[in-house]
Amino acid sequence: MELGAVNTQWTDERIIDLVRKQRNDLIKDFLDERYLKEYIDTKFRVHGLSNVVIELIRKDLKELLISPVNINHYEPLIRHIRSTDNPTLTDTDEQLFYKEVEFILKRYMYER
């Protein structure tokens, strides 16, 4: 082993798998209609979204669930795990996951 080389257990593939799992767990929470409505009500103070809008949001969330991880979006987290060899998420890291979901939510809430 070279001097100064870091022995890491967190390969890029493992980091991306971790990010995917965290992201998908959050998306699955939002696929629960009650959770989705409560979050929108609490976070954005938007009440009474129609069932059609809720279903459109859920459809987009399902598409996000099966899509590849957006490496550019999660780059700060990926870089942090890579450099520290520590997969513990901070509040700032968690906000990256919510930001991706909120992008979908805002698209439907503000197009009404």
GROMACS .gro file of C-alpha atoms in nm:
model
  112
    1MET     CA    1   0.000   0.000   0.000
    2GLU     CA    2   0.126   0.346  -0.085
    3LEU     CA    3   0.205   0.596   0.185
    4GLY     CA    4  -0.085   0.832   0.233
    5ALA     CA    5  -0.331   0.603   0.054
    6VAL     CA    6  -0.665   0.571   0.227
    7ASN     CA    7  -0.804   0.223   0.270
    8THR     CA    8  -1.173   0.274   0.202
    9GLN     CA    9  -1.462   0.037   0.218
   10TRP     CA   10  -1.688   0.285   0.038
   11THR     CA   11  -1.639   0.243  -0.334
   12ASP     CA   12  -1.827   0.472  -0.571
   13GLU     CA   13  -2.063   0.185  -0.650
   14ARG     CA   14  -2.142   0.127  -0.281
   15ILE     CA   15  -2.189   0.499  -0.223
   16ILE     CA   16  -2.433   0.526  -0.513
   17ASP     CA   17  -2.619   0.218  -0.388
   18LEU     CA   18  -2.647   0.381  -0.045
   19VAL     CA   19  -2.774   0.706  -0.198
   20ARG     CA   20  -3.025   0.513  -0.412
   21LYS     CA   21  -3.154   0.324  -0.108
   22GLN     CA   22  -3.193   0.641   0.099
   23ARG     CA   23  -3.362   0.823  -0.188
   24ASN     CA   24  -3.596   0.534  -0.262
   25ASP     CA   25  -3.692   0.492   0.104
   26LEU     CA   26  -3.794   0.858   0.113
   27ILE     CA   27  -3.986   0.830  -0.213
   28LYS     CA   28  -4.175   0.528  -0.078
   29ASP     CA   29  -4.282   0.740   0.220
   30PHE     CA   30  -4.420   1.000  -0.021
   31LEU     CA   31  -4.609   0.735  -0.219
   32ASP     CA   32  -4.831   0.695   0.087
   33GLU     CA   33  -5.111   0.938   0.004
   34ARG     CA   34  -5.169   1.037   0.367
   35TYR     CA   35  -4.801   1.119   0.419
   36LEU     CA   36  -4.787   1.306   0.089
   37LYS     CA   37  -5.089   1.524   0.171
   38GLU     CA   38  -4.970   1.592   0.525
   39TYR     CA   39  -4.622   1.691   0.404
   40ILE     CA   40  -4.761   1.927   0.140
   41ASP     CA   41  -4.999   2.078   0.393
   42THR     CA   42  -4.728   2.127   0.656
   43LYS     CA   43  -4.434   2.226   0.437
   44PHE     CA   44  -4.607   2.437   0.172
   45ARG     CA   45  -4.939   2.531   0.337
   46VAL     CA   46  -5.123   2.398   0.034
   47HIS     CA   47  -5.458   2.241   0.116
   48GLY     CA   48  -5.703   2.039  -0.088
   49LEU     CA   49  -5.501   1.919  -0.385
   50SER     CA   50  -5.733   1.729  -0.615
   51ASN     CA   51  -5.712   1.352  -0.643
   52VAL     CA   52  -5.596   1.396  -1.002
   53VAL     CA   53  -5.301   1.612  -0.894
   54ILE     CA   54  -5.213   1.366  -0.615
   55GLU     CA   55  -5.212   1.080  -0.865
   56LEU     CA   56  -4.995   1.278  -1.107
   57ILE     CA   57  -4.746   1.349  -0.828
   58ARG     CA   58  -4.746   0.982  -0.729
   59LYS     CA   59  -4.690   0.880  -1.092
   60ASP     CA   60  -4.385   1.107  -1.116
   61LEU     CA   61  -4.255   0.979  -0.782
   62LYS     CA   62  -4.284   0.622  -0.908
   63GLU     CA   63  -4.083   0.721  -1.215
   64LEU     CA   64  -3.820   0.879  -0.991
   65LEU     CA   65  -3.812   0.559  -0.785
   66ILE     CA   66  -3.696   0.354  -1.083
   67SER     CA   67  -3.468   0.619  -1.233
   68PRO     CA   68  -3.090   0.619  -1.186
   69VAL     CA   69  -2.941   0.837  -0.915
   70ASN     CA   70  -2.867   1.191  -1.033
   71ILE     CA   71  -2.493   1.193  -0.967
   72ASN     CA   72  -2.465   1.571  -1.014
   73HIS     CA   73  -2.740   1.639  -0.760
   74TYR     CA   74  -2.584   1.413  -0.497
   75GLU     CA   75  -2.220   1.503  -0.569
   76PRO     CA   76  -2.163   1.684  -0.236
   77LEU     CA   77  -2.281   1.378  -0.044
   78ILE     CA   78  -2.088   1.135  -0.264
   79ARG     CA   79  -1.773   1.343  -0.227
   80HIS     CA   80  -1.819   1.363   0.152
   81ILE     CA   81  -1.859   0.986   0.193
   82ARG     CA   82  -1.567   0.923  -0.039
   83SER     CA   83  -1.335   1.160   0.151
   84THR     CA   84  -1.437   1.063   0.506
   85ASP     CA   85  -1.517   0.696   0.447
   86ASN     CA   86  -1.820   0.761   0.667
   87PRO     CA   87  -2.175   0.713   0.535
   88THR     CA   88  -2.345   0.898   0.822
   89LEU     CA   89  -2.590   1.155   0.685
   90THR     CA   90  -2.605   1.507   0.819
   91ASP     CA   91  -2.917   1.726   0.808
   92THR     CA   92  -2.769   1.900   0.505
   93ASP     CA   93  -2.724   1.566   0.330
   94GLU     CA   94  -3.083   1.468   0.406
   95GLN     CA   95  -3.205   1.791   0.251
   96LEU     CA   96  -3.060   1.676  -0.083
   97PHE     CA   97  -3.310   1.389  -0.083
   98TYR     CA   98  -3.603   1.614   0.007
   99LYS     CA   99  -3.499   1.871  -0.252
  100GLU     CA  100  -3.526   1.613  -0.530
  101VAL     CA  101  -3.876   1.510  -0.418
  102GLU     CA  102  -3.985   1.870  -0.359
  103PHE     CA  103  -3.894   1.957  -0.717
  104ILE     CA  104  -4.175   1.724  -0.829
  105LEU     CA  105  -4.418   1.851  -0.566
  106LYS     CA  106  -4.363   2.216  -0.653
  107ARG     CA  107  -4.417   2.150  -1.021
  108TYR     CA  108  -4.775   2.043  -0.951
  109MET     CA  109  -4.856   2.277  -0.665
  110TYR     CA  110  -4.762   2.593  -0.848
  111GLU     CA  111  -4.912   2.496  -1.186
  112ARG     CA  112  -5.263   2.489  -1.044
   0.00000   0.00000   0.00000
